[in-house]
Coordinates of C-alpha atoms in Angstrom, one line a residue:
Chain A
M13 CA 92.1 45.2 -37.0
T14 CA 89.3 47.4 -35.5
P15 CA 87.6 49.8 -37.9
P16 CA 88.4 53.5 -37.3
L17 CA 86.1 55.2 -34.9
P18 CA 83.5 57.5 -36.5
P19 CA 83.9 61.2 -35.7
A20 CA 82.2 62.2 -32.5
L21 CA 78.6 63.3 -33.0
G22 CA 76.8 66.2 -31.3
L23 CA 73.4 65.4 -29.7
R24 CA 71.6 67.4 -32.4
D25 CA 73.6 66.1 -35.3
P26 CA 71.3 65.5 -38.3
V27 CA 72.7 62.0 -38.7
L28 CA 71.0 61.0 -35.4
R29 CA 67.7 62.6 -36.1
D30 CA 64.8 60.1 -36.2
P31 CA 63.3 60.5 -39.7
A32 CA 59.9 59.1 -38.5
A33 CA 59.5 61.6 -35.7
A34 CA 57.7 64.3 -37.8
R35 CA 55.2 61.8 -39.1
R36 CA 54.5 60.5 -35.7
V37 CA 53.9 63.9 -34.2
F38 CA 51.6 64.7 -37.2
W39 CA 49.4 61.6 -36.7
A40 CA 49.2 62.2 -33.0
L41 CA 47.9 65.7 -33.6
A42 CA 45.6 64.6 -36.4
G43 CA 44.1 62.0 -34.1
A44 CA 43.5 64.6 -31.4
V45 CA 41.9 67.0 -33.9
L46 CA 39.6 64.2 -35.2
L47 CA 38.7 63.1 -31.7
W48 CA 37.6 66.6 -30.6
P49 CA 34.4 66.9 -32.7
M50 CA 33.5 63.4 -31.7
L51 CA 33.7 64.3 -28.0
T52 CA 31.6 67.4 -28.5
L53 CA 29.0 65.5 -30.6
S54 CA 28.7 62.8 -28.0
E55 CA 28.3 65.5 -25.3
F56 CA 31.3 64.5 -23.3
K57 CA 31.1 66.8 -20.3
P58 CA 32.8 65.0 -17.4
W59 CA 32.6 68.1 -15.2
L60 CA 28.8 67.6 -14.9
L61 CA 29.5 64.6 -12.8
L62 CA 30.9 66.7 -10.1
E63 CA 28.0 69.2 -9.8
P64 CA 26.5 68.9 -6.4
G65 CA 22.9 68.7 -7.7
A66 CA 23.8 65.6 -9.7
L67 CA 26.3 64.2 -7.3
T68 CA 24.3 64.0 -4.1
P69 CA 21.5 61.7 -5.3
A70 CA 23.9 59.5 -7.1
L71 CA 26.1 59.1 -4.0
R72 CA 23.0 58.5 -1.9
F73 CA 22.0 55.7 -4.2
A74 CA 25.5 54.2 -4.2
A75 CA 25.6 54.4 -0.4
D76 CA 22.5 52.2 -0.4
F77 CA 24.6 49.4 -2.1
F78 CA 26.0 48.6 1.2
P79 CA 25.1 46.2 2.7
P80 CA 23.8 44.0 -0.2
R81 CA 20.5 42.3 0.5
V82 CA 21.1 38.7 1.4
D83 CA 18.0 37.6 3.4
A84 CA 16.7 34.1 2.6
E85 CA 13.7 35.2 0.6
F86 CA 15.7 37.4 -1.7
A87 CA 18.5 34.9 -1.9
A88 CA 16.1 32.2 -3.1
L89 CA 14.6 34.6 -5.7
L90 CA 18.1 35.5 -6.8
L91 CA 19.1 31.9 -7.1
R92 CA 16.1 31.1 -9.3
E93 CA 16.7 34.1 -11.5
T94 CA 20.4 33.4 -11.8
W95 CA 19.6 29.9 -13.0
R96 CA 17.2 31.3 -15.4
T97 CA 19.8 33.8 -16.7
V98 CA 22.3 31.0 -17.1
T99 CA 19.8 28.9 -19.1
I100 CA 18.9 31.9 -21.3
A101 CA 22.5 32.5 -22.1
T102 CA 23.3 28.8 -22.6
A103 CA 20.3 28.0 -24.7
G104 CA 20.8 31.2 -26.7
L105 CA 24.4 30.3 -27.3
A106 CA 23.6 26.7 -28.3
L107 CA 21.1 28.0 -30.9
A108 CA 23.7 30.5 -32.0
L109 CA 26.2 27.7 -32.6
L110 CA 23.7 26.0 -34.8
L111 CA 23.7 29.1 -37.0
A112 CA 27.3 30.1 -36.7
V113 CA 29.1 26.8 -37.3
P114 CA 27.6 26.0 -40.7
L115 CA 27.8 29.6 -41.9
A116 CA 31.4 29.9 -40.7
L117 CA 32.3 26.7 -42.5
L118 CA 30.5 27.9 -45.6
S119 CA 32.3 31.2 -45.6
V120 CA 35.9 30.0 -45.0
R121 CA 38.1 30.4 -48.0
V122 CA 40.8 28.0 -46.9
L123 CA 38.2 25.2 -47.3
S124 CA 37.7 26.0 -51.0
V125 CA 38.5 23.1 -53.4
S126 CA 38.0 25.2 -56.5
I127 CA 40.7 27.6 -55.4
L128 CA 43.3 24.9 -56.3
R129 CA 42.5 25.9 -59.9
G130 CA 43.9 29.3 -59.2
R131 CA 40.7 31.2 -58.7
M132 CA 37.6 30.2 -56.8
A133 CA 34.8 29.2 -59.1
R134 CA 31.8 31.5 -59.4
W135 CA 29.1 29.6 -57.5
P136 CA 31.3 28.7 -54.5
A137 CA 32.5 32.3 -54.4
L138 CA 29.0 33.5 -54.4
A139 CA 28.0 31.1 -51.7
R140 CA 30.9 32.2 -49.5
Q141 CA 30.0 35.9 -50.0
S142 CA 26.3 35.3 -49.2
A143 CA 27.2 33.4 -46.0
R144 CA 29.4 36.4 -45.0
W145 CA 26.6 38.9 -45.8
L146 CA 24.1 36.8 -43.8
L147 CA 26.4 36.8 -40.8
L148 CA 26.8 40.6 -41.2
V149 CA 23.0 41.1 -41.2
L150 CA 22.6 38.8 -38.2
R151 CA 25.1 40.6 -36.0
S152 CA 24.5 44.2 -37.1
V153 CA 21.0 44.1 -35.6
P154 CA 21.5 44.6 -31.8
E155 CA 20.1 41.8 -29.6
L156 CA 17.9 44.4 -27.9
V157 CA 16.1 45.0 -31.2
W158 CA 15.7 41.3 -31.9
A159 CA 14.3 40.9 -28.3
L160 CA 11.8 43.7 -28.8
V161 CA 10.7 42.0 -32.0
F162 CA 10.4 38.6 -30.4
V163 CA 8.6 39.9 -27.3
R164 CA 5.8 40.9 -29.7
V165 CA 5.8 37.4 -31.3
V166 CA 6.3 35.0 -28.4
G167 CA 5.3 37.3 -25.5
L168 CA 7.2 38.4 -22.4
G169 CA 9.6 35.9 -21.0
P170 CA 12.9 34.1 -21.5
A171 CA 12.0 32.7 -24.9
S172 CA 12.4 36.1 -26.6
G173 CA 15.8 36.5 -24.9
V174 CA 17.0 33.2 -26.1
L175 CA 16.0 33.9 -29.7
A176 CA 17.5 37.4 -29.6
I177 CA 20.8 36.0 -28.3
A178 CA 20.8 33.2 -30.8
L179 CA 20.5 35.5 -33.8
T180 CA 23.0 38.2 -32.9
Y181 CA 25.5 35.9 -31.3
G182 CA 25.1 33.5 -34.3
G183 CA 26.3 36.4 -36.5
M184 CA 29.2 37.3 -34.2
L185 CA 30.4 33.8 -33.6
G186 CA 30.2 32.9 -37.2
K187 CA 32.2 35.9 -38.3
V188 CA 34.9 35.4 -35.6
Y189 CA 35.1 31.6 -36.2
A190 CA 35.7 32.2 -39.9
D191 CA 38.4 34.7 -39.0
I192 CA 40.1 32.4 -36.6
L193 CA 40.0 29.5 -39.1
E194 CA 41.5 31.7 -41.8
S195 CA 44.2 33.2 -39.7
G196 CA 46.0 29.9 -39.0
D197 CA 48.7 28.3 -41.0
P198 CA 47.0 27.0 -44.2
H199 CA 49.6 24.4 -45.0
V200 CA 47.9 21.6 -43.2
S201 CA 44.4 22.1 -44.7
S202 CA 45.7 22.9 -48.2
S203 CA 47.7 19.7 -48.2
L204 CA 44.7 17.7 -47.3
L205 CA 42.5 19.4 -49.9
R206 CA 45.3 18.8 -52.5
N207 CA 45.3 15.1 -51.7
G208 CA 41.6 14.9 -52.5
C209 CA 40.0 15.2 -49.1
G210 CA 36.5 16.7 -48.7
R211 CA 35.9 20.0 -47.1
L212 CA 34.4 18.7 -43.9
Q213 CA 37.1 16.1 -43.6
T214 CA 39.7 18.8 -44.1
F215 CA 38.0 20.8 -41.3
F216 CA 37.9 18.0 -38.8
Y217 CA 41.4 16.6 -39.6
G218 CA 43.2 19.9 -40.5
L219 CA 41.7 23.1 -39.2
L220 CA 39.9 22.0 -36.0
P221 CA 42.9 20.4 -34.3
Q222 CA 44.9 23.5 -35.0
E223 CA 42.4 26.1 -33.8
A224 CA 40.3 24.2 -31.2
A225 CA 41.7 26.1 -28.2
E226 CA 41.2 29.5 -29.8
L227 CA 37.6 28.6 -30.9
T228 CA 36.7 27.3 -27.4
S229 CA 38.0 30.2 -25.5
Y230 CA 36.2 32.6 -27.8
T231 CA 33.0 30.6 -27.4
V232 CA 33.2 30.7 -23.6
Y233 CA 33.9 34.4 -23.7
R234 CA 30.8 34.9 -25.8
W235 CA 28.8 32.8 -23.3
E236 CA 30.0 35.3 -20.6
C237 CA 28.9 38.2 -22.9
A238 CA 25.5 36.4 -23.3
I239 CA 25.0 36.4 -19.6
R240 CA 25.7 40.2 -19.4
S241 CA 23.5 40.7 -22.4
S242 CA 20.7 38.8 -20.8
A243 CA 20.7 41.5 -18.2
V244 CA 20.0 44.2 -20.8
L245 CA 17.4 41.9 -22.4
G246 CA 15.7 41.5 -19.0
F247 CA 15.0 45.3 -19.1
V248 CA 12.6 44.7 -22.0
G249 CA 10.9 41.8 -20.2
A250 CA 13.0 38.8 -21.4
G251 CA 13.2 37.5 -17.9
G252 CA 16.1 36.4 -15.7
L253 CA 18.4 38.5 -13.5
G254 CA 18.1 41.4 -15.8
Q255 CA 14.4 41.8 -15.2
Q256 CA 15.1 41.7 -11.4
L257 CA 17.8 44.3 -11.8
D258 CA 15.4 46.5 -13.8
S259 CA 12.7 46.4 -11.1
S260 CA 15.3 47.0 -8.3
L261 CA 16.7 49.9 -10.1
K262 CA 13.3 51.4 -10.7
M263 CA 12.6 51.2 -7.0
F264 CA 16.1 52.7 -6.2
N265 CA 16.8 49.7 -4.0
G266 CA 20.5 49.9 -3.9
S267 CA 21.1 46.9 -1.7
E268 CA 19.2 44.6 -4.1
V269 CA 21.1 46.1 -7.1
A270 CA 24.4 45.4 -5.3
S271 CA 23.5 41.7 -4.7
I272 CA 22.5 41.3 -8.3
L273 CA 25.7 42.9 -9.5
L274 CA 27.7 40.6 -7.2
V275 CA 26.0 37.6 -8.8
F276 CA 27.0 38.9 -12.2
M277 CA 30.6 39.3 -11.1
A278 CA 30.5 35.7 -9.8
L279 CA 29.2 34.4 -13.1
V280 CA 31.8 36.3 -15.1
W281 CA 34.5 35.0 -12.8
A282 CA 33.2 31.4 -13.3
A283 CA 33.2 31.8 -17.1
D284 CA 36.8 33.1 -16.8
R285 CA 37.9 30.0 -14.8
M286 CA 36.0 27.7 -17.2
S287 CA 37.7 29.2 -20.2
A288 CA 41.1 28.9 -18.6
A289 CA 40.5 25.3 -17.7
L290 CA 39.3 24.4 -21.2
R291 CA 42.2 26.1 -22.8
R292 CA 44.6 24.2 -20.6
G293 CA 42.8 21.0 -21.5
L294 CA 43.1 21.7 -25.2
A295 CA 46.6 23.1 -25.2
Chain B
M19 CA 49.7 5.7 -63.3
K20 CA 51.0 6.8 -66.7
I21 CA 52.2 10.4 -67.0
D22 CA 52.6 12.4 -70.2
L23 CA 53.7 16.0 -70.2
V24 CA 53.7 17.9 -73.5
E25 CA 55.3 21.3 -73.5
L26 CA 54.0 21.9 -70.0
S27 CA 54.6 25.2 -68.3
A28 CA 53.5 26.5 -64.9
K29 CA 54.1 29.2 -62.5
H30 CA 54.6 29.1 -58.8
P31 CA 51.1 29.4 -57.2
S32 CA 52.1 32.7 -55.5
A33 CA 54.1 34.1 -58.3
K34 CA 53.4 37.5 -59.8
P35 CA 52.0 37.4 -63.4
D36 CA 55.2 38.8 -65.1
T37 CA 57.7 36.3 -63.5
A38 CA 59.3 33.6 -65.5
P39 CA 57.5 30.2 -65.3
A40 CA 58.9 27.8 -62.7
I41 CA 58.4 24.9 -65.2
D42 CA 59.0 25.9 -68.8
A43 CA 57.8 23.8 -71.8
L44 CA 58.6 20.4 -70.2
N45 CA 58.2 17.1 -72.1
L46 CA 58.2 13.9 -70.1
Q47 CA 56.8 10.4 -70.3
V48 CA 56.6 8.1 -67.3
R49 CA 55.3 4.6 -67.5
A50 CA 53.0 3.2 -64.9
G51 CA 54.9 1.8 -61.9
E52 CA 58.1 3.5 -62.8
Q53 CA 60.2 5.0 -60.0
L54 CA 62.2 8.2 -60.7
A55 CA 64.1 10.8 -58.8
V56 CA 64.2 14.5 -59.7
I57 CA 67.3 16.4 -58.8
G58 CA 68.5 19.9 -59.4
P59 CA 69.6 23.0 -57.6
S60 CA 67.1 25.0 -55.4
G61 CA 64.7 27.0 -57.4
A62 CA 64.9 24.6 -60.4
G63 CA 61.1 23.9 -60.3
K64 CA 61.2 20.5 -58.6
T65 CA 58.3 21.3 -56.2
T66 CA 56.3 23.0 -58.9
L67 CA 56.7 19.9 -61.0
L68 CA 55.3 17.8 -58.2
H69 CA 52.4 20.2 -57.6
L70 CA 51.6 20.0 -61.4
L71 CA 51.6 16.2 -61.3
A72 CA 49.4 16.2 -58.2
C73 CA 46.9 18.5 -60.0
A74 CA 47.4 21.0 -57.2
V75 CA 48.2 23.8 -59.6
P76 CA 46.8 24.2 -63.1
P77 CA 49.4 24.4 -66.0
S78 CA 49.7 27.8 -67.6
A79 CA 50.5 26.2 -71.0
G80 CA 50.9 22.8 -72.6
Q81 CA 49.3 19.5 -71.6
L82 CA 49.3 17.2 -68.7
Q83 CA 47.9 13.7 -69.1
L84 CA 47.5 11.2 -66.4
N85 CA 46.6 7.7 -67.7
G86 CA 45.9 9.3 -71.1
Q87 CA 43.4 11.8 -69.8
N88 CA 43.8 15.6 -69.2
P89 CA 42.6 16.0 -65.6
W90 CA 41.9 19.7 -66.0
Q91 CA 39.2 18.9 -68.6
L92 CA 37.4 16.8 -66.1
P93 CA 34.4 18.2 -64.2
R94 CA 35.3 19.6 -60.8
S95 CA 34.1 16.7 -58.8
A96 CA 35.8 14.2 -61.0
L97 CA 39.1 16.1 -60.8
H98 CA 38.9 16.1 -57.0
A99 CA 38.1 12.4 -57.0
L100 CA 41.2 11.9 -59.2
R101 CA 43.3 13.9 -56.6
G102 CA 42.3 11.1 -54.2
Q103 CA 44.3 8.7 -56.3
L104 CA 47.4 10.9 -56.3
F105 CA 49.3 11.7 -53.2
L106 CA 51.7 14.6 -52.7
A107 CA 53.8 14.5 -49.6
P108 CA 55.1 18.1 -49.1
Q109 CA 58.5 18.7 -47.8
V110 CA 57.2 20.2 -44.5
P111 CA 54.9 17.5 -43.1
P112 CA 51.4 19.0 -42.8
L113 CA 50.7 17.8 -39.3
P114 CA 48.6 19.8 -36.8
P115 CA 50.7 19.9 -33.6
R116 CA 47.9 18.9 -31.3
Q117 CA 46.8 15.9 -33.4
R118 CA 47.7 12.3 -32.4
V119 CA 50.0 10.4 -34.8
V120 CA 47.4 7.8 -35.5
T121 CA 44.9 10.4 -36.7
A122 CA 47.6 12.2 -38.7
V123 CA 48.6 9.0 -40.5
L124 CA 45.0 7.8 -41.1
A125 CA 44.2 11.2 -42.6
G126 CA 45.9 9.7 -45.7
R127 CA 42.8 7.5 -46.1
L128 CA 40.3 10.4 -46.0
P129 CA 39.7 10.5 -49.8
H130 CA 38.6 6.9 -49.7
E131 CA 36.3 7.3 -46.8
S132 CA 32.9 8.8 -46.3
V133 CA 32.5 11.8 -44.0
W134 CA 30.8 9.6 -41.4
V135 CA 33.5 7.0 -41.3
S136 CA 36.2 9.7 -41.0
L137 CA 34.2 11.4 -38.1
R138 CA 33.9 8.1 -36.3
S139 CA 37.6 7.5 -36.7
L140 CA 38.1 10.7 -34.7
F141 CA 36.4 9.1 -31.7
Y142 CA 38.0 5.7 -32.1
P143 CA 40.5 5.0 -34.9
T144 CA 38.8 2.8 -37.5
A145 CA 41.9 1.2 -38.8
P146 CA 44.7 1.6 -36.2
E147 CA 46.5 -1.5 -37.7
R148 CA 46.9 0.3 -41.0
A149 CA 48.5 3.3 -39.3
Y150 CA 50.7 0.9 -37.2
H151 CA 52.0 -1.0 -40.2
A152 CA 52.8 2.3 -42.1
L153 CA 54.5 3.7 -39.0
A154 CA 56.4 0.5 -38.4
A155 CA 57.9 0.8 -42.0
F156 CA 59.6 3.9 -40.7
D157 CA 60.4 2.5 -37.2
L158 CA 57.8 4.6 -35.5
G159 CA 55.3 1.9 -34.5
D160 CA 55.7 2.9 -30.8
K161 CA 54.6 6.4 -31.5
L162 CA 51.1 5.4 -32.7
Y163 CA 49.2 7.2 -29.9
E164 CA 51.8 9.9 -29.3
R165 CA 50.9 13.6 -30.0
V166 CA 52.6 15.2 -33.1
D167 CA 54.1 18.0 -31.0
R168 CA 56.0 15.5 -28.9
L169 CA 57.9 14.3 -32.0
S170 CA 61.2 15.5 -33.3
G171 CA 61.5 17.1 -36.8
G172 CA 62.8 13.9 -38.3
E173 CA 60.0 11.8 -36.7
R174 CA 57.4 14.2 -38.1
Q175 CA 58.9 13.9 -41.5
R176 CA 58.6 10.1 -41.3
V177 CA 55.0 10.4 -40.0
G178 CA 54.2 12.4 -43.1
L179 CA 55.7 9.6 -45.2
A180 CA 53.7 7.0 -43.3
R181 CA 50.6 9.0 -44.3
A182 CA 51.6 8.5 -47.9
L183 CA 51.8 4.8 -47.3
V184 CA 48.3 4.4 -46.0
A185 CA 47.0 6.6 -48.8
Q186 CA 47.9 3.8 -51.3
P187 CA 47.8 6.2 -54.3
D188 CA 48.4 5.3 -58.0
L189 CA 50.9 8.1 -58.2
L190 CA 53.0 8.9 -55.2
L191 CA 54.8 12.3 -55.3
V192 CA 57.3 13.0 -52.5
D193 CA 59.0 16.3 -52.0
E194 CA 62.4 16.1 -50.3
P195 CA 61.6 13.2 -48.0
L196 CA 65.0 13.0 -46.4
S197 CA 65.8 16.6 -45.5
A198 CA 65.5 16.0 -41.8
L199 CA 66.7 12.4 -41.6
D200 CA 70.2 11.0 -40.8
P201 CA 71.7 8.7 -43.4
S202 CA 70.6 5.3 -42.0
R203 CA 67.0 6.6 -41.5
A204 CA 67.1 8.1 -45.0
E205 CA 68.0 4.7 -46.5
Q206 CA 65.2 3.1 -44.6
A207 CA 62.7 5.7 -45.5
L208 CA 63.5 5.6 -49.2
G209 CA 63.4 1.8 -49.1
S210 CA 59.9 1.8 -47.5
L211 CA 58.6 4.3 -50.0
K212 CA 60.0 2.3 -53.0
K213 CA 58.7 -1.0 -51.6
S214 CA 55.2 0.3 -51.0
A215 CA 55.1 1.8 -54.5
K216 CA 56.3 -1.4 -56.0
D217 CA 53.8 -3.6 -54.1
S218 CA 50.8 -1.5 -55.1
G219 CA 52.1 -0.8 -58.7
A220 CA 52.2 2.9 -58.0
T221 CA 54.3 5.3 -60.0
L222 CA 56.8 7.0 -57.6
V223 CA 58.3 10.5 -58.2
V224 CA 60.7 11.8 -55.6
T225 CA 62.6 15.1 -55.5
L226 CA 65.9 14.8 -53.7
H227 CA 68.6 17.2 -52.7
H228 CA 70.9 14.3 -52.0
V229 CA 72.3 13.3 -55.4
E230 CA 74.2 10.2 -54.2
M231 CA 71.0 8.8 -52.7
A232 CA 69.1 9.5 -55.9
L233 CA 71.7 7.7 -58.0
A234 CA 71.9 4.8 -55.7
H235 CA 68.2 4.2 -55.3
F236 CA 66.5 5.2 -58.5
P237 CA 66.8 3.6 -61.9
R238 CA 65.8 6.9 -63.7
I239 CA 67.1 10.4 -62.9
L240 CA 65.6 13.7 -64.1
G241 CA 67.9 16.7 -63.9
L242 CA 65.9 19.8 -63.6
R243 CA 67.4 23.3 -64.1
H244 CA 65.5 26.6 -64.6
G245 CA 62.3 24.7 -65.1
T246 CA 63.6 22.6 -68.0
L247 CA 65.0 19.1 -68.3
A248 CA 68.8 19.2 -68.3
F249 CA 68.9 15.4 -68.6
D250 CA 66.6 12.4 -68.3
L251 CA 68.9 9.4 -68.0
P252 CA 69.2 6.0 -66.4
A253 CA 71.1 6.4 -63.1
A254 CA 74.1 4.5 -64.5
A255 CA 74.5 7.0 -67.4
V256 CA 74.6 10.1 -65.2
T257 CA 78.2 11.3 -65.2
P258 CA 79.9 13.8 -62.9
Q259 CA 80.0 16.1 -65.9
H260 CA 76.2 16.0 -66.0
L261 CA 76.0 16.8 -62.4
H262 CA 78.5 19.7 -62.6
A263 CA 76.6 21.2 -65.4
L264 CA 73.3 20.8 -63.5
Y265 CA 74.6 22.3 -60.3
D266 CA 76.8 24.9 -62.0
Q267 CA 77.0 27.8 -59.5
H268 CA 75.2 25.7 -56.9
L269 CA 78.1 23.3 -56.3
E270 CA 77.7 23.4 -52.5
E271 CA 74.3 21.8 -52.9
L272 CA 75.7 19.0 -55.0
H273 CA 77.9 17.9 -52.1
G274 CA 75.0 17.1 -49.9
H275 CA 74.4 20.4 -48.0
A276 CA 70.6 20.5 -48.4
A277 CA 69.2 23.9 -48.3
V278 CA 66.8 23.0 -45.6
D279 CA 67.5 22.5 -41.9
E280 CA 65.5 20.8 -39.3
A281 CA 64.3 24.0 -37.8
S282 CA 62.3 24.9 -40.8
L283 CA 60.5 21.6 -40.6
A284 CA 59.0 22.0 -37.3
P285 CA 55.6 23.6 -38.0
S286 CA 55.9 27.2 -37.1
S287 CA 53.5 28.1 -34.3
A288 CA 50.4 29.7 -35.7
P289 CA 50.5 33.5 -35.8
V290 CA 48.8 35.3 -33.0
V291 CA 45.1 35.6 -33.7
M292 CA 43.9 39.2 -33.8
V293 CA 40.2 39.1 -33.7
C294 CA 37.8 41.9 -33.1
R295 CA 35.9 41.1 -29.9

């Protein structure tokens, strides 16, 4: 037997009204109201872009981009600086890993043995918290500031870029590694800990096999960021493509800037391919 | 390993403070080398009892003694070393999907290995023959170098049990080892567990949904209900009346419909990671 049909409803019948609609409208409006002062404070005036006085020189500079400079002399220079940029990013990231991995392992709660008692013991809890604070300090100082500090210590050149990337990226990698390790299913690692395994053993036999692909792809992504960031560091004399970009920009040499940007795009593309291949390999 | 529980109570690890204890003032003595099955309806506290015996959760009241010693009075490191002599095989086998079976099984040896040996074993398995023999006891010798995510739910469950065999503990605690196995596999799995425990003189405590299996394989049966002992009898003395009283209102479970299905055994895929980039 089919149940009796409900009485026909008009489109505006109160039964059909979405009870969440008013709340949604309110938060959309509230968001807009909050955003407005931020836009004025950050001097967001897009119409300035279209004023002829600003537009003509910008367009002239952009027109210079074509054709990019590709003569042999510049290409050789570009190749050398590209290699230097790659080494800065890679060396910086390798040093960052030395910082990030131990700090991440230290700060991960799922590797706590004492938590089996119900609550983490005082000293382990303090050690975890300190590791988190250290990571926070490392990553909240922008790499540009670290670079300016190191340029004074070790002088102009790639070394200061490497150290700057190592510190800031160590903080970022450590934090995200810890988050990735904690976001997975804790069943595997808690079982190992319960059966008396050590923390490092639990990491290598429980956590790492579960999260390897995620950790790798994030690391490669950060390597890509390090390449971009070495451009900014080049502006303060840390060497590499960035320094070249800086001098080309200062001379308003659009075709050189275009070539350098193309190299950056190629590097980012390569990082992207590498990440995809690694993820496939670890899947 | 000898077990003594005196008025032991405990809560489920994730329970709110005002909930009733999952194990309530339980008294129990188990001699070293004894083999017993724990039966009872879902929610009776079987898993919590195993967690208590594995020193995985602290008791909220009463006393637990293993070999005449209260483990929770030991220093932290000594307690953790003691956990290496106990082995708790959870109902859902804790196997990372991308790990190879050989590694997953040898993980049972970790408490007896140094960090260096266990790291070396990741590059080349240090004792593949151990893993092979343990797997062979469950008819899985041919899966030695297979990846865990290529296995079926039942195969994963048996890999989890093979890990228990290589661990060679003094006290082997197994939670619902048969929930994903067909009857003949279940017979074989129980037989292998019992034989391994007997050969090494380990005490074996197994929780089972399958009452007939428990009665057929274990000399001593604990009936657990609402966190207390309903009965503690030799298998021959357990009557249908006992069982009916134990499973009162849960009679469908008495007749072999375990509350778990195979789907729940396959490790759920990890939640999507949302990280700030």
